[in-house]
XYZ file of C-alpha atoms in Angstrom:
626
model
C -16.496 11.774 28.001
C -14.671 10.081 25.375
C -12.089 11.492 22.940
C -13.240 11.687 19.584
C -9.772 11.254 17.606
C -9.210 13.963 14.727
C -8.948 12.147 11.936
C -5.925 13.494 9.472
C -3.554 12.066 6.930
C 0.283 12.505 8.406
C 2.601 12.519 5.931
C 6.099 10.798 6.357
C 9.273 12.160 5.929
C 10.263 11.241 2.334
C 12.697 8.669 1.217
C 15.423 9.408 -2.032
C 12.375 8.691 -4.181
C 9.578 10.129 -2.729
C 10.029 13.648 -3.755
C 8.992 14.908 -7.270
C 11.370 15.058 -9.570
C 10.157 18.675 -10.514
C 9.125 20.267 -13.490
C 12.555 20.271 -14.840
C 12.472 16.995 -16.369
C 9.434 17.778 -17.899
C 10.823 20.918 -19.267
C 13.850 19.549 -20.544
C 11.451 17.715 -23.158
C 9.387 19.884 -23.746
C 11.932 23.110 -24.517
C 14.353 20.023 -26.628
C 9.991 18.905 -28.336
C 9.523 21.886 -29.155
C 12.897 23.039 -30.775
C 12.627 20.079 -32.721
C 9.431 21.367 -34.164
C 10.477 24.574 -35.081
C 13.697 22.972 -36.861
C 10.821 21.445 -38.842
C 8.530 24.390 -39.546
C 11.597 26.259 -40.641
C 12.968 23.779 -43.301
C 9.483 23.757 -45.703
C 10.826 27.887 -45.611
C 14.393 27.231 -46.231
C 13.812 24.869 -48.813
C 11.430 26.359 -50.670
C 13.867 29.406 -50.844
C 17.025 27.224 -51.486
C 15.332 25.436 -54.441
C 14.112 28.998 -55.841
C 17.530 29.962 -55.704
C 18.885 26.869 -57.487
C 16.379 27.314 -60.311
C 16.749 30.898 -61.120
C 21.014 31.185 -60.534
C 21.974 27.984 -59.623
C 23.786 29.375 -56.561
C 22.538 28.791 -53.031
C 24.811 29.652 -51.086
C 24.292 30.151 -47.664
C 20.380 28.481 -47.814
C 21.986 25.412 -48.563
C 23.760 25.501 -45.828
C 21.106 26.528 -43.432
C 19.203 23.540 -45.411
C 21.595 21.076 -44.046
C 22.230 22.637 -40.784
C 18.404 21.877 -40.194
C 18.516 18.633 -40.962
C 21.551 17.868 -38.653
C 19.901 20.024 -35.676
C 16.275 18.038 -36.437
C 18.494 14.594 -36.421
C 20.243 15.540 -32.626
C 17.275 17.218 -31.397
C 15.161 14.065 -32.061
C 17.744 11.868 -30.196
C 17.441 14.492 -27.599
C 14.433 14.274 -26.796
C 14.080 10.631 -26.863
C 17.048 11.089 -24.092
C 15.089 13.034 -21.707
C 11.746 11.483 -22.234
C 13.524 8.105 -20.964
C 15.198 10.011 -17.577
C 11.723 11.706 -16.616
C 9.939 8.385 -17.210
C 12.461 6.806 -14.814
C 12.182 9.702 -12.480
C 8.639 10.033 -12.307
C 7.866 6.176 -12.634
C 10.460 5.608 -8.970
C 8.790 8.307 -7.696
C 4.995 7.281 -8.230
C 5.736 4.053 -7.086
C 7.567 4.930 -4.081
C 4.832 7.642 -2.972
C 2.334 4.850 -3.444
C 4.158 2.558 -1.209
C 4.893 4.745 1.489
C 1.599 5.397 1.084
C 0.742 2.212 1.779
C 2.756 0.831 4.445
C 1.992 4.175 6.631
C -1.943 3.857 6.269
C -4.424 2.645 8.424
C -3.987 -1.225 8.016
C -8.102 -1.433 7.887
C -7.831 0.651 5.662
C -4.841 -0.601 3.338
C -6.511 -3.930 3.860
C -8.988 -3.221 1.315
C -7.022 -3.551 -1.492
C -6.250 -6.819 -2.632
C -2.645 -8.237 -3.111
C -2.827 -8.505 -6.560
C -4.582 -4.749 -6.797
C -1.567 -3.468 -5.459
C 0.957 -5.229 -7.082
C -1.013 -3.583 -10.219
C -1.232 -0.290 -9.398
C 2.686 -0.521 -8.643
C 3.733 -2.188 -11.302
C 1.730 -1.558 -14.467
C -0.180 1.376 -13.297
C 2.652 3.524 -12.083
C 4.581 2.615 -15.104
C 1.988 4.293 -17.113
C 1.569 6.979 -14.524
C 5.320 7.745 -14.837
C 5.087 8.443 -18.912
C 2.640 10.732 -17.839
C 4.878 14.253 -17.769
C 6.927 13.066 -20.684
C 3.734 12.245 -22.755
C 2.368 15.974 -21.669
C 5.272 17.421 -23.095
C 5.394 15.675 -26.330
C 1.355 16.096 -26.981
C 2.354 19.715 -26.269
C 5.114 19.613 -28.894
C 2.615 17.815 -31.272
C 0.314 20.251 -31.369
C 2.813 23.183 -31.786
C 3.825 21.733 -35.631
C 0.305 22.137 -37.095
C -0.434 25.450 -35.467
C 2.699 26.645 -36.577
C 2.430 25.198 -40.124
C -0.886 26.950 -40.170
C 0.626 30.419 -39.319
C 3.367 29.705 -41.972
C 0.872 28.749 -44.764
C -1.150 31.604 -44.249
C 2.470 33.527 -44.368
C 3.322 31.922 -47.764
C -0.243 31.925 -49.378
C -3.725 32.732 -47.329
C -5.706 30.668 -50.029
C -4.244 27.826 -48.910
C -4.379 28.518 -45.167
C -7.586 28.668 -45.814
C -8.692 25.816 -47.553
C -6.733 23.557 -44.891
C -8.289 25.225 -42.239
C -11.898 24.210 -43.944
C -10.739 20.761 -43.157
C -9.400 20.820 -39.251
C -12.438 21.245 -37.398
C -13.636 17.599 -38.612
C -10.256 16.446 -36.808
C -10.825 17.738 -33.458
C -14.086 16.592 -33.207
C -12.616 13.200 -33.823
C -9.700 13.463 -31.434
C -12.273 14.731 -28.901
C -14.608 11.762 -29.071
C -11.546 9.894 -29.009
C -10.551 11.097 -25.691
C -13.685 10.566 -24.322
C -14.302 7.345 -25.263
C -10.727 6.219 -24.434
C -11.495 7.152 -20.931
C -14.090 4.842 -19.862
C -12.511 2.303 -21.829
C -8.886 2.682 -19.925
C -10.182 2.515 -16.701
C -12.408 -0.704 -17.478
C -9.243 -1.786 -18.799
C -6.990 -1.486 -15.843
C -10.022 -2.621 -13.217
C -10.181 -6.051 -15.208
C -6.500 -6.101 -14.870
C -6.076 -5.918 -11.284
C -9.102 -8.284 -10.903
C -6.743 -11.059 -12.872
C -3.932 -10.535 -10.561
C -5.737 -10.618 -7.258
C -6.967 -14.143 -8.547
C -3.750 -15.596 -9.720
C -2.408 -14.306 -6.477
C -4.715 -16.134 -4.562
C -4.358 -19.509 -6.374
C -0.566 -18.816 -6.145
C -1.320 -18.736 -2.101
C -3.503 -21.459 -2.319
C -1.604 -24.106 -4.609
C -1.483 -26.653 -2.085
C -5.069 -26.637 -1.355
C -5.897 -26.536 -4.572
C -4.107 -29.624 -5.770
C -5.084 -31.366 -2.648
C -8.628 -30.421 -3.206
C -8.414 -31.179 -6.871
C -10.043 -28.045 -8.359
C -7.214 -26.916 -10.581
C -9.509 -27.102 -13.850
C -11.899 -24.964 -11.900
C -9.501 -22.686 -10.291
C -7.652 -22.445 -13.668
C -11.233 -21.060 -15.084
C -12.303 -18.980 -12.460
C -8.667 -17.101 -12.828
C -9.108 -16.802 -16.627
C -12.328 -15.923 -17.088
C -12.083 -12.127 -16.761
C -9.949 -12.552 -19.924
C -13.171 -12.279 -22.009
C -14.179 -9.130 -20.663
C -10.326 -7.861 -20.554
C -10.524 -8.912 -24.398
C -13.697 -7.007 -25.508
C -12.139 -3.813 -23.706
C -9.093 -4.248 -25.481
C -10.660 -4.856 -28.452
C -12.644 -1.649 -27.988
C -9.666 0.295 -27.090
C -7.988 -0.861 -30.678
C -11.136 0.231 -32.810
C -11.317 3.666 -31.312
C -7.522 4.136 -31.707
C -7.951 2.997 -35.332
C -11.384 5.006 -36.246
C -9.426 7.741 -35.113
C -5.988 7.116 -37.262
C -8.045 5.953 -39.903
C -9.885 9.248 -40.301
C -6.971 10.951 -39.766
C -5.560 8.894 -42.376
C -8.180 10.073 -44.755
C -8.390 13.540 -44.134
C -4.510 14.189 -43.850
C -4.189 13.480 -47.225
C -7.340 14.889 -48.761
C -6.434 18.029 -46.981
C -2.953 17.836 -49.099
C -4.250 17.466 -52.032
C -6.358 20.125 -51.736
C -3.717 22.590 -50.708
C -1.909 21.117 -54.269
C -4.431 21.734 -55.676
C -5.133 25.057 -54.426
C -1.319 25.678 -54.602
C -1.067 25.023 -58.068
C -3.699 27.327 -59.413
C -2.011 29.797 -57.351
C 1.545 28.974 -59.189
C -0.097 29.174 -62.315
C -1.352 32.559 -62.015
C 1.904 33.862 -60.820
C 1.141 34.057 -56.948
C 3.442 31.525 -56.275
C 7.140 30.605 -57.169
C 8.195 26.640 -57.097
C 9.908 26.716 -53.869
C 7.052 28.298 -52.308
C 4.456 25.780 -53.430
C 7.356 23.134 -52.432
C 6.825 25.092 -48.793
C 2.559 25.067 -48.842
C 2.551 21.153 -49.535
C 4.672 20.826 -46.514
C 3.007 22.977 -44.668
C 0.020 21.495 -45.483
C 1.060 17.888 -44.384
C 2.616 19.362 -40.912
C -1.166 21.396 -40.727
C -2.854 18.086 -40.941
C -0.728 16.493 -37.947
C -3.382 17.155 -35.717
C -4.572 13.740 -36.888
C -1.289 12.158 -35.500
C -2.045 13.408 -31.837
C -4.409 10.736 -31.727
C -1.434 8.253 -30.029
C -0.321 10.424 -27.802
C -3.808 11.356 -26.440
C -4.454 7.870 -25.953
C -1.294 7.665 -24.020
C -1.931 10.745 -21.739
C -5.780 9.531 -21.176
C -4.288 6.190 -20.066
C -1.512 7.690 -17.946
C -4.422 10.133 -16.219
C -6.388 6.812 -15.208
C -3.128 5.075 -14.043
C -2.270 8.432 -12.052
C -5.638 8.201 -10.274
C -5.304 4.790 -9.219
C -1.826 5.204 -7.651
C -3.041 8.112 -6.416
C -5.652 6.245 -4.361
C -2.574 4.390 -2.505
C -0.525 7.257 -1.632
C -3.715 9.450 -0.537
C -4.743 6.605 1.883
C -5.126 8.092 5.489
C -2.135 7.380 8.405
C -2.496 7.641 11.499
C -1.425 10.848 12.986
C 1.900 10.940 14.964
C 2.307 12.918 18.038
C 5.295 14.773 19.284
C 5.777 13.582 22.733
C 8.267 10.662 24.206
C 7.783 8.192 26.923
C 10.561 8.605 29.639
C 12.694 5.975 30.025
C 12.492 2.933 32.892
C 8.255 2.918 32.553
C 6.262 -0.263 33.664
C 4.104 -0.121 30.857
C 0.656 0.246 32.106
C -1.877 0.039 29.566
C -5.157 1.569 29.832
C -8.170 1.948 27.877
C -10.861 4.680 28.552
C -13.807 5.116 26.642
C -13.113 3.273 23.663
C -15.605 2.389 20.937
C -14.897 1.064 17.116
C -17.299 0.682 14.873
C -17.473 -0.597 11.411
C -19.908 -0.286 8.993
C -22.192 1.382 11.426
C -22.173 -1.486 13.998
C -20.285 -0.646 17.538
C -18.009 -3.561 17.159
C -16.031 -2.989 20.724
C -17.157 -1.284 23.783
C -14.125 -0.928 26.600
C -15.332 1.472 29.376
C -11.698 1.382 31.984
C -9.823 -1.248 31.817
C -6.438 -1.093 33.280
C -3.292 -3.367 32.844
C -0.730 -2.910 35.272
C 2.604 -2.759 34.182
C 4.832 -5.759 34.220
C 1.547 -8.366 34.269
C 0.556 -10.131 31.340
C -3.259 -9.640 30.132
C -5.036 -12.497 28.128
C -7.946 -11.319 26.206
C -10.193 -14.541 25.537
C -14.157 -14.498 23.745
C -15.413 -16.300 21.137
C -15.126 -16.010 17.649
C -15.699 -12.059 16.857
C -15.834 -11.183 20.107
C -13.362 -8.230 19.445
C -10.189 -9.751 20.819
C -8.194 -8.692 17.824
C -10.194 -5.516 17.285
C -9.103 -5.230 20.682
C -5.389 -5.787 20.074
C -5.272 -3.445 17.576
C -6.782 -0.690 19.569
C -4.060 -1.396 22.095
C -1.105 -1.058 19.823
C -2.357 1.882 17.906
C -2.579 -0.201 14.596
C -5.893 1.645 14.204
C -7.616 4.468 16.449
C -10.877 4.073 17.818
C -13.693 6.369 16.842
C -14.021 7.367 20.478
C -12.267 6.980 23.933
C -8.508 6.651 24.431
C -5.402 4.377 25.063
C -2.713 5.046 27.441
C 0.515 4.055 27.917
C 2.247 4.559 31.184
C -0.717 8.066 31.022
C 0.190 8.837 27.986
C -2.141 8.849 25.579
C -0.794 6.608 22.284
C -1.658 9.449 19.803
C 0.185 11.840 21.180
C 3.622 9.734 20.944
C 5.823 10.036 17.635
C 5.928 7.609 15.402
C 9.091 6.426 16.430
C 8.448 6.063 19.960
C 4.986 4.708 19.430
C 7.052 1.450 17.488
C 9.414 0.809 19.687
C 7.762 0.786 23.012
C 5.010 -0.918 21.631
C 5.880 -4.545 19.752
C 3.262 -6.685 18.481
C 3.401 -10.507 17.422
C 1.238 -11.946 14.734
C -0.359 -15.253 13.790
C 1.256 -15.619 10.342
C 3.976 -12.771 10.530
C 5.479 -11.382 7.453
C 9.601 -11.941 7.578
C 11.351 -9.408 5.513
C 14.951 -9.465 4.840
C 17.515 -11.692 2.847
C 18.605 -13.896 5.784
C 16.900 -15.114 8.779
C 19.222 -12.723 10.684
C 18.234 -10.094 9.002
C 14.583 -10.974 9.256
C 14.789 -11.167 13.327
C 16.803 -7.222 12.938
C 13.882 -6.296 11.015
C 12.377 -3.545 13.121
C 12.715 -0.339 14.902
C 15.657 -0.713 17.010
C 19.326 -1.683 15.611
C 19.961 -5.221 17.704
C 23.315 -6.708 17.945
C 24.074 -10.420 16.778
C 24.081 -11.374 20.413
C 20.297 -9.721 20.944
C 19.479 -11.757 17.915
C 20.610 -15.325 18.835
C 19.092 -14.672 22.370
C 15.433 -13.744 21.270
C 15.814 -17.358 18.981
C 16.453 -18.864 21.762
C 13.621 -17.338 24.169
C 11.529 -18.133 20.905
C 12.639 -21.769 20.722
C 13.861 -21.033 17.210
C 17.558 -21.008 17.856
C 17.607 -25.250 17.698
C 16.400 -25.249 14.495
C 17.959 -22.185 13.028
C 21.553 -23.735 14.162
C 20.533 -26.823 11.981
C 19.683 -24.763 8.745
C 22.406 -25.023 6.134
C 23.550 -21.313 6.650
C 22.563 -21.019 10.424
C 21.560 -17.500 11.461
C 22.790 -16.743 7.504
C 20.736 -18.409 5.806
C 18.248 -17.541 2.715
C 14.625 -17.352 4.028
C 14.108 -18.243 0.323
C 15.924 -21.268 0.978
C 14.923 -22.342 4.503
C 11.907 -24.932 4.093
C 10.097 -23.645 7.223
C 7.078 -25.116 8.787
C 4.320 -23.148 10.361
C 5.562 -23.615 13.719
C 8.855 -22.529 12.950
C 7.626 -19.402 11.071
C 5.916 -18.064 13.713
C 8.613 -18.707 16.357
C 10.910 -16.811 13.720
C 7.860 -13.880 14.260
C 8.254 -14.160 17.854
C 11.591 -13.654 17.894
C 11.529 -10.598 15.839
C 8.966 -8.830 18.409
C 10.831 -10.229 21.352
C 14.302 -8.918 19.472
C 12.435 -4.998 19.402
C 10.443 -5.268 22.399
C 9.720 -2.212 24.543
C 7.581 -1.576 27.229
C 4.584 -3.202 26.085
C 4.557 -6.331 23.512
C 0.587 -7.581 22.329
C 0.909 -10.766 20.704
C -2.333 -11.900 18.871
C -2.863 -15.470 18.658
C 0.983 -15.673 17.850
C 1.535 -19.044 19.339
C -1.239 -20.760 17.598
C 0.937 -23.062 16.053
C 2.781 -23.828 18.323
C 2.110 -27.420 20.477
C 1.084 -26.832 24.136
C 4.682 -28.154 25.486
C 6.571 -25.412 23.426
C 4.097 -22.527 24.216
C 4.298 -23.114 27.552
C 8.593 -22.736 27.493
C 8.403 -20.205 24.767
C 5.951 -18.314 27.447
C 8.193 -18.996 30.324
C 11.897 -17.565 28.521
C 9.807 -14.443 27.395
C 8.665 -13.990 31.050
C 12.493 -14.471 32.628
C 13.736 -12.143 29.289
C 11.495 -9.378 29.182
C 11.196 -8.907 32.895
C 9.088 -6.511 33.554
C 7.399 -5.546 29.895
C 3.548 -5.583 30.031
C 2.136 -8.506 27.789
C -1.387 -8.637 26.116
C -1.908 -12.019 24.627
C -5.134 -12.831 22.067
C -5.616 -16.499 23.995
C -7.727 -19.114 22.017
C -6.081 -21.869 24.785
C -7.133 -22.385 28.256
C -3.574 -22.809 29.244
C -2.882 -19.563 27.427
C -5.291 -18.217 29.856
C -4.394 -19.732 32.935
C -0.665 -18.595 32.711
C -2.249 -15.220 32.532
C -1.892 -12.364 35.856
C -5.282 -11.525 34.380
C -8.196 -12.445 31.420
C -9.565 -10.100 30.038
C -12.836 -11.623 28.759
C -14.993 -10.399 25.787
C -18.422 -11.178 24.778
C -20.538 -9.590 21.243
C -17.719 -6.634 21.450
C -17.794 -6.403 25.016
C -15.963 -6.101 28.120
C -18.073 -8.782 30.233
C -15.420 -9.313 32.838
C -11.909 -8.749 34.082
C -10.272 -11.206 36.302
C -8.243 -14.145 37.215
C -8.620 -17.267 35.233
C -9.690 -19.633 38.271
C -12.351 -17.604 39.129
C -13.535 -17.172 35.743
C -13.316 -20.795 35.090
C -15.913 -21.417 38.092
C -18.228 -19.828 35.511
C -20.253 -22.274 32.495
C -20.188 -19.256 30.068
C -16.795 -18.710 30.091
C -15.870 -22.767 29.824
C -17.786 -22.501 26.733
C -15.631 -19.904 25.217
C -12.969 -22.447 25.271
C -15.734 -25.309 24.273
C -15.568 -24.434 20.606
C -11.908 -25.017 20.533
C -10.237 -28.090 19.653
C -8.443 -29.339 23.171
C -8.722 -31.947 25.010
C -9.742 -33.222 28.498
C -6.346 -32.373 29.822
C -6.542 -28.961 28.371
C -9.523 -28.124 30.873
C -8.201 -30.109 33.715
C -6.096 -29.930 36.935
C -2.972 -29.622 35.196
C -3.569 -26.188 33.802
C -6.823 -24.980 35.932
C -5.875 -26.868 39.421
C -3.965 -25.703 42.003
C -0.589 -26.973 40.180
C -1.202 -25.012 37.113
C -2.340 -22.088 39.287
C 1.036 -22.465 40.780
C 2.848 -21.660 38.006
C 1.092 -18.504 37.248
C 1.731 -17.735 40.551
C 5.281 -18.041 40.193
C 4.741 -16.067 36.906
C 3.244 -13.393 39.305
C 6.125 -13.251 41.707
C 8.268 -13.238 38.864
C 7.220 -9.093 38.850
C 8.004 -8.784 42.614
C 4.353 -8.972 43.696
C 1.607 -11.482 44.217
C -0.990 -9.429 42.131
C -1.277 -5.990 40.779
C -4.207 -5.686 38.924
C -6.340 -3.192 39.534
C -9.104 -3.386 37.148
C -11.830 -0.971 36.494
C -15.337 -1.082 34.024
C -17.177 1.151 33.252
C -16.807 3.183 36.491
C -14.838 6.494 37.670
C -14.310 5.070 41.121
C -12.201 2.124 40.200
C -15.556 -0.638 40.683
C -15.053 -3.014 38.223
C -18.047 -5.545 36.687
C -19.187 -8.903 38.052
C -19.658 -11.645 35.549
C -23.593 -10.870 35.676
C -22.476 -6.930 34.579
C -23.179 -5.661 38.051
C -20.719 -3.797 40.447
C -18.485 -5.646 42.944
C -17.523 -4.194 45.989
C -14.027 -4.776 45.158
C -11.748 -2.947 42.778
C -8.525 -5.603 43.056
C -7.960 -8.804 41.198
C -6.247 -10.900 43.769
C -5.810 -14.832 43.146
């Protein structure tokens, strides 16, 4: 029976940015918010007083001073808070976007592949930014919403008439903050889908700019990026007239409800109920009452910070594969095996591999047609993604039981169109789980066939990727010799020499076989000679294993000629030289290379080791021998 995987989200250990900044930041503007606005509800009080005291003695005194002393703590509170809302934007923005990220590059790469290029540049750039005000903006609509409440407790203090009549007007301003909110919402998160959409397109013309010209479609490219604008317009639009309806009625109301407390206020200071100062105090307090209205920016802000949250969110919550905590001993040979396995997608079984072993030290070449499996296959092999049953072992360990360390650098993969990081080309080859010295660096150019041109480049081994004008070949042999720079015991390379010409493969294939010694090699072969350099083929048909053996024999067979019909080689390519006895030779030599003739013991679908004849039926055999 297969192993059925448990599938769980592993969380890294975080980097100087991936941990919260905390509540404290948060705090700080809230407590620093918050004192501001009870500087303000305190100076309608001590104004109102201080002018009371100015028209009945003309002395002050010590209210004038408190007058002033308000004004000067309002002034550095204010600058205050502006201080602090800045450092936990920066906080929490860095730490949004690094979550997301780390998010990212840990996930499932199925998985992470989902989102477009120009999605996630979105959601890290624009999206966390907004994300990031998000605490701040909490704080402050917090603050906000202190004033009024407070001004309404201090007008019902001064005079409860006027409380009252303000408080007639307030529930027509939280209903319109509350359909605000809601209708923000939707609108927001239209908003920032539209958004993404635009930069996944300009992305992909970016990618595409040569094709495009050469194709001559620019007008039509330029219009298929830009059309979303219309619908990104009408949203925005939207967004505007909400924001508006809702200052606008705020507008209105704020200073109806003012003038009614004047009004109100006045009566009462013409019956005696109230003194100067103290009306003074209940227009004020009637304004700061009426601020409820005001809230309407910074709900807008926190509704759009919510939707940018969630869609960061969605990055840093995507699953990882879970890390074991077991090591491989050292000195291993690096046999692979696969028991069980199945992958599905999308409810279709998309690779069946019952027991196939690859001795360690051989090198496997998995051949099929187009979606066969081979890279579904690769994948599976490397632990870039887990299959949904069955299990992969390395030297009998299974790969999800290694840590995440280990798993990397015994395990080195090689990609079609590999993704060089780093300033220099130096630095792009060091790229990778082990720390390799200068010397390990110029010698895995070399076994790619990259050192001839790197030496020629205006900085050598120093210079700029930005400003080395590499071709395709060249970029992948600068791929290769980052995996061969890291590799461990096992290195899968998947259709990594695919543009490279047959002459260079073949040396590129025979330095990696003198370098590596004894490191197990899985190759995704589209070539024949690919193939026939192989110890073994692994061949694949509609996501299945259909045989295991050596190339010559396989070749015997019309079917799997065919798989090598549909590629572009010629006569040569299928002919003596790389499937006669000379070619044969070589792979022989290859073989001896590991101290042994042949190794492979292969088994499908069977405990006892029997392994599958091209027709699916048992051979008596379990050996591959040439």
């Amino acid at each position: 029976m297969g192993i059925i995987p448990v599938r769980r989200r592993t969380r890294p250990a975080p980097g100087p940015c991936d941990t919260d900044p905390g509540r404290l930041p948060e705090l700080l503007v809230l407590v620093c918010s918050v004192a501001a606005a009870a500087v303000a509800l305190a100076q309608p009080l001590v104004l109102g007083r201080t002018l009371d005291l100015l028209l009945h003695d003309g002395s002050a005194g010590v209210w004038l001073t408190a007058s002033a002393a308000l004004l000067v703590g309002e002034v550095l509170l204010d600058g205050l808070t502006a201080l602090f809302t800045g450092r936990c934007t920066a906080d929490w923005t860095a730490a949004v976007r690094s979550r997301a990220l780390t998010g990212l590059l840990h996930a499932v790469p199925d998985l992470a592949g989902r989102y477009s290029p120009g999605d996630v540049a979105t959601r890290l750039t624009l999206n966390a930014s907004d994300a990031g005000g998000l605490p701040a903006t909490r704080a402050a609509l917090a603050a906000s919403l202190v004033i009024p409440a407070g001004a309404l407790v201090a007008l019902a203090v001064v005079d409860v008439w006027v409380a009252a009549c303000v408080l007639a007007g307030l529930p027509v301003l939280v209903l319109v903050l509350r359909a605000f909110a809601h209708d923000t919402g939707a609108s927001v998160r239209a908003y920032q889908r539209v958004q993404s959409d635009i930069a996944a397109r300009l992305l992909e013309t970016t990618d595409g700019a040569e094709t495009i010209a050469a194709a001559g479609t620019a007008v039509r490219e330029r219009e298929r990026v830009l059309t979303p604008l219309t619908e990104l317009a009408g949203l925005g639009r939207r967004m505007w007239v909400l924001h508006g309806r809702a200052l606008a009625t705020g507008g209105v109301l704020v200073p109806l409800l003012t003038l009614a407390a004047t009004a109100v206020g006045g009566l009462r200071l013409g019956a005696g109920a109230l003194s100067v100062g103290q009306l003074l105090a209940v227009v004020r307090y009637a304004q700061l009452t009426a601020g409820f209205g005001s809230a309407a920016t910074l709900l807008g802000a926190l509704v759009r910070g919510r939707s940018a949250r969630e869609r960061t969110t969605a990055l840093e919550q995507l699953p990882a594969l879970p890390s074991g905590s077991r090591t491989l001993p050292p000195g291993g040979p690096g046999t692979l095996e696969l028991r069980g396995v199945r992958v599905a997608r999308d409810g279709t079984e998309v690779l069946r591999v019952d027991h196939v072993v690859v001795p360690g030290g051989l090198t496997a070449a998995v051949v099929g047609r187009s979606g066969a499996g081979k890279s579904v296959l690769a994948a599976v092999a490397g632990r870039l993604i887990d299959p949904d049953e069955g299990e992969v072992l390395l030297d009998g360990t299974p790969l999800d039981r290694l840590t995440r360390p280990c798993l990397r650098a015994e395990v080195g993969f090689a990609f079609a169109r590999p993704v060089l990081t780093g300033g220099t080309v130096a630095e792009a080859v060091a790229a990778g789980p082990r720390t390799v010295s200068p010397h390990r660096i110029r010698q895995a150019l070399r076994v790619a066939g990259a050192d001839t041109f790197v030496r020629r480049l205006p900085g050598t081994y120093d210079t700029r990727l930005a400003d080395a004008p590499l071709s395709g070949g060249e970029h992948q042999r600068l791929g290769l010799a980052r995996a061969f720079a890291h590799a461990g015991r096992l290195l899968i390379m998947d259709d990594a020499t695919s543009s490279l010409d047959t002459v260079t493969e073949h040396a590129v294939d025979q330095a990696l076989r003198r370098s590596l010694g004894t490191a197990t090699r899985l190759t995704v072969a589209h070539r024949p000679s690919v193939a026939a350099r192989a110890d073994l083929v692994i061949w694949l048909e509609g996501g299945r294993v259909r045989a295991v053996d050596a190339h010559r024999r396989l070749w015997t067979e019309a079917a799997y000629r065919a798989v090598f019909a549909t590629e572009d080689h010629g006569a040569q390519d299928h002919g003596v030289e790389d499937h006669g006895a000379q070619d044969h030779g070589a792979r022989d030599h290859g073989a001896r290379d590991h101290g042994t003739e042949d190794r492979g013991t292969v088994s499908l679908g069977t405990e006892d080791g029997d392994g599958l004849r091209l027709d699916g039926t048992p051979p008596a055999r379990g050996k591959v021998r040439p």
